[in-house]
């Protein structure tokens, strides 16, 4: 015969969660505007529309693409930490 199951404390009761007030998300931090920088900077073609300077023999186009990736990672990290999501939330 099947044993009766005990409720899992990690899974909320549907009745309790249905009556609980819903907390609105707060995604309207001004820090989020910083995320536009890694989108707009690679679109400025005059930055990499030439051959010089070369870095380790690579034209500016190739090593600047790597710099754009680092810019995106840095910007995302700053926004993540400053909006409070990186502080244990």
PDB file of C-alpha atoms in Angstrom:
ATOM      1  CA  UNK A   1       0.000   0.000   0.000  1.00  0.00           C
ATOM      2  CA  UNK A   2       1.173   3.545  -0.682  1.00  0.00           C
ATOM      3  CA  UNK A   3       2.399   5.540   2.250  1.00  0.00           C
ATOM      4  CA  UNK A   4       0.883   8.982   2.800  1.00  0.00           C
ATOM      5  CA  UNK A   5       3.204  11.742   1.677  1.00  0.00           C
ATOM      6  CA  UNK A   6       4.178  14.607   3.896  1.00  0.00           C
ATOM      7  CA  UNK A   7       4.132  18.108   2.451  1.00  0.00           C
ATOM      8  CA  UNK A   8       7.497  19.392   1.313  1.00  0.00           C
ATOM      9  CA  UNK A   9       8.416  22.594   3.213  1.00  0.00           C
ATOM     10  CA  UNK A  10      10.241  23.931   0.122  1.00  0.00           C
ATOM     11  CA  UNK A  11       7.072  23.893  -1.992  1.00  0.00           C
ATOM     12  CA  UNK A  12       4.588  26.583  -0.965  1.00  0.00           C
ATOM     13  CA  UNK A  13       0.984  25.661  -0.317  1.00  0.00           C
ATOM     14  CA  UNK A  14      -1.206  26.807  -3.212  1.00  0.00           C
ATOM     15  CA  UNK A  15      -3.833  28.264  -0.899  1.00  0.00           C
ATOM     16  CA  UNK A  16      -1.289  30.211   1.143  1.00  0.00           C
ATOM     17  CA  UNK A  17       0.546  31.552  -1.915  1.00  0.00           C
ATOM     18  CA  UNK A  18      -2.702  32.538  -3.649  1.00  0.00           C
ATOM     19  CA  UNK A  19      -3.767  34.761  -0.756  1.00  0.00           C
ATOM     20  CA  UNK A  20      -0.327  36.278  -0.145  1.00  0.00           C
ATOM     21  CA  UNK A  21       0.229  39.774  -1.584  1.00  0.00           C
ATOM     22  CA  UNK A  22       2.358  39.843  -4.712  1.00  0.00           C
ATOM     23  CA  UNK A  23       5.418  42.048  -4.479  1.00  0.00           C
ATOM     24  CA  UNK A  24       6.105  44.065  -7.619  1.00  0.00           C
ATOM     25  CA  UNK A  25       9.489  43.755  -9.282  1.00  0.00           C
ATOM     26  CA  UNK A  26      11.704  46.791  -9.170  1.00  0.00           C
ATOM     27  CA  UNK A  27      13.724  46.777 -12.399  1.00  0.00           C
ATOM     28  CA  UNK A  28      13.724  50.529 -12.845  1.00  0.00           C
ATOM     29  CA  UNK A  29      17.173  51.335 -11.558  1.00  0.00           C
ATOM     30  CA  UNK A  30      19.053  54.168 -13.281  1.00  0.00           C
ATOM     31  CA  UNK A  31      22.079  51.862 -13.370  1.00  0.00           C
ATOM     32  CA  UNK A  32      20.320  49.828 -16.075  1.00  0.00           C
ATOM     33  CA  UNK A  33      20.915  52.676 -18.540  1.00  0.00           C
ATOM     34  CA  UNK A  34      24.613  51.825 -18.378  1.00  0.00           C
ATOM     35  CA  UNK A  35      23.837  48.637 -20.320  1.00  0.00           C
ATOM     36  CA  UNK A  36      23.301  50.708 -23.482  1.00  0.00           C
ATOM     37  CA  UNK A  37      27.048  51.483 -23.637  1.00  0.00           C
ATOM     38  CA  UNK A  38      28.242  48.020 -24.807  1.00  0.00           C
ATOM     39  CA  UNK A  39      25.505  48.090 -27.458  1.00  0.00           C
ATOM     40  CA  UNK A  40      26.273  51.507 -28.899  1.00  0.00           C
ATOM     41  CA  UNK A  41      30.075  51.513 -28.744  1.00  0.00           C
ATOM     42  CA  UNK A  42      30.575  48.639 -31.251  1.00  0.00           C
ATOM     43  CA  UNK A  43      28.176  50.397 -33.635  1.00  0.00           C
ATOM     44  CA  UNK A  44      30.520  53.365 -33.989  1.00  0.00           C
ATOM     45  CA  UNK A  45      32.419  52.145 -37.046  1.00  0.00           C
ATOM     46  CA  UNK A  46      34.981  54.986 -37.149  1.00  0.00           C
ATOM     47  CA  UNK A  47      36.575  53.354 -34.098  1.00  0.00           C
ATOM     48  CA  UNK A  48      37.764  50.328 -36.082  1.00  0.00           C
ATOM     49  CA  UNK A  49      37.552  51.391 -39.733  1.00  0.00           C
ATOM     50  CA  UNK A  50      41.315  51.490 -40.214  1.00  0.00           C
ATOM     51  CA  UNK A  51      44.297  49.161 -40.150  1.00  0.00           C
ATOM     52  CA  UNK A  52      46.565  50.893 -37.645  1.00  0.00           C
ATOM     53  CA  UNK A  53      47.468  50.638 -34.791  1.00  0.00           C
ATOM     54  CA  UNK A  54      48.397  46.981 -34.662  1.00  0.00           C
ATOM     55  CA  UNK A  55      48.629  45.042 -31.416  1.00  0.00           C
ATOM     56  CA  UNK A  56      50.846  41.949 -31.563  1.00  0.00           C
ATOM     57  CA  UNK A  57      50.509  42.048 -35.336  1.00  0.00           C
ATOM     58  CA  UNK A  58      46.697  42.088 -35.331  1.00  0.00           C
ATOM     59  CA  UNK A  59      44.848  45.001 -36.962  1.00  0.00           C
ATOM     60  CA  UNK A  60      42.733  47.254 -34.780  1.00  0.00           C
ATOM     61  CA  UNK A  61      39.484  45.553 -35.896  1.00  0.00           C
ATOM     62  CA  UNK A  62      40.386  42.214 -34.300  1.00  0.00           C
ATOM     63  CA  UNK A  63      41.753  43.336 -30.959  1.00  0.00           C
ATOM     64  CA  UNK A  64      39.056  45.981 -30.590  1.00  0.00           C
ATOM     65  CA  UNK A  65      36.408  43.222 -30.799  1.00  0.00           C
ATOM     66  CA  UNK A  66      37.998  41.643 -27.742  1.00  0.00           C
ATOM     67  CA  UNK A  67      37.973  45.039 -26.023  1.00  0.00           C
ATOM     68  CA  UNK A  68      34.231  45.326 -26.773  1.00  0.00           C
ATOM     69  CA  UNK A  69      33.633  41.976 -25.075  1.00  0.00           C
ATOM     70  CA  UNK A  70      35.576  43.127 -22.010  1.00  0.00           C
ATOM     71  CA  UNK A  71      33.556  46.365 -22.006  1.00  0.00           C
ATOM     72  CA  UNK A  72      30.301  44.388 -22.044  1.00  0.00           C
ATOM     73  CA  UNK A  73      31.382  42.067 -19.241  1.00  0.00           C
ATOM     74  CA  UNK A  74      32.617  44.962 -17.104  1.00  0.00           C
ATOM     75  CA  UNK A  75      29.465  47.000 -17.659  1.00  0.00           C
ATOM     76  CA  UNK A  76      27.179  44.066 -16.891  1.00  0.00           C
ATOM     77  CA  UNK A  77      29.112  43.300 -13.709  1.00  0.00           C
ATOM     78  CA  UNK A  78      28.879  46.905 -12.522  1.00  0.00           C
ATOM     79  CA  UNK A  79      25.124  47.051 -13.153  1.00  0.00           C
ATOM     80  CA  UNK A  80      24.577  43.692 -11.472  1.00  0.00           C
ATOM     81  CA  UNK A  81      26.389  44.773  -8.324  1.00  0.00           C
ATOM     82  CA  UNK A  82      24.972  48.277  -8.160  1.00  0.00           C
ATOM     83  CA  UNK A  83      21.339  47.212  -8.560  1.00  0.00           C
ATOM     84  CA  UNK A  84      21.584  45.034  -5.457  1.00  0.00           C
ATOM     85  CA  UNK A  85      21.134  41.682  -7.148  1.00  0.00           C
ATOM     86  CA  UNK A  86      24.731  40.766  -6.466  1.00  0.00           C
ATOM     87  CA  UNK A  87      24.485  41.517  -2.767  1.00  0.00           C
ATOM     88  CA  UNK A  88      22.913  38.240  -1.692  1.00  0.00           C
ATOM     89  CA  UNK A  89      19.471  38.609  -3.222  1.00  0.00           C
TER      90      UNK A  89
END
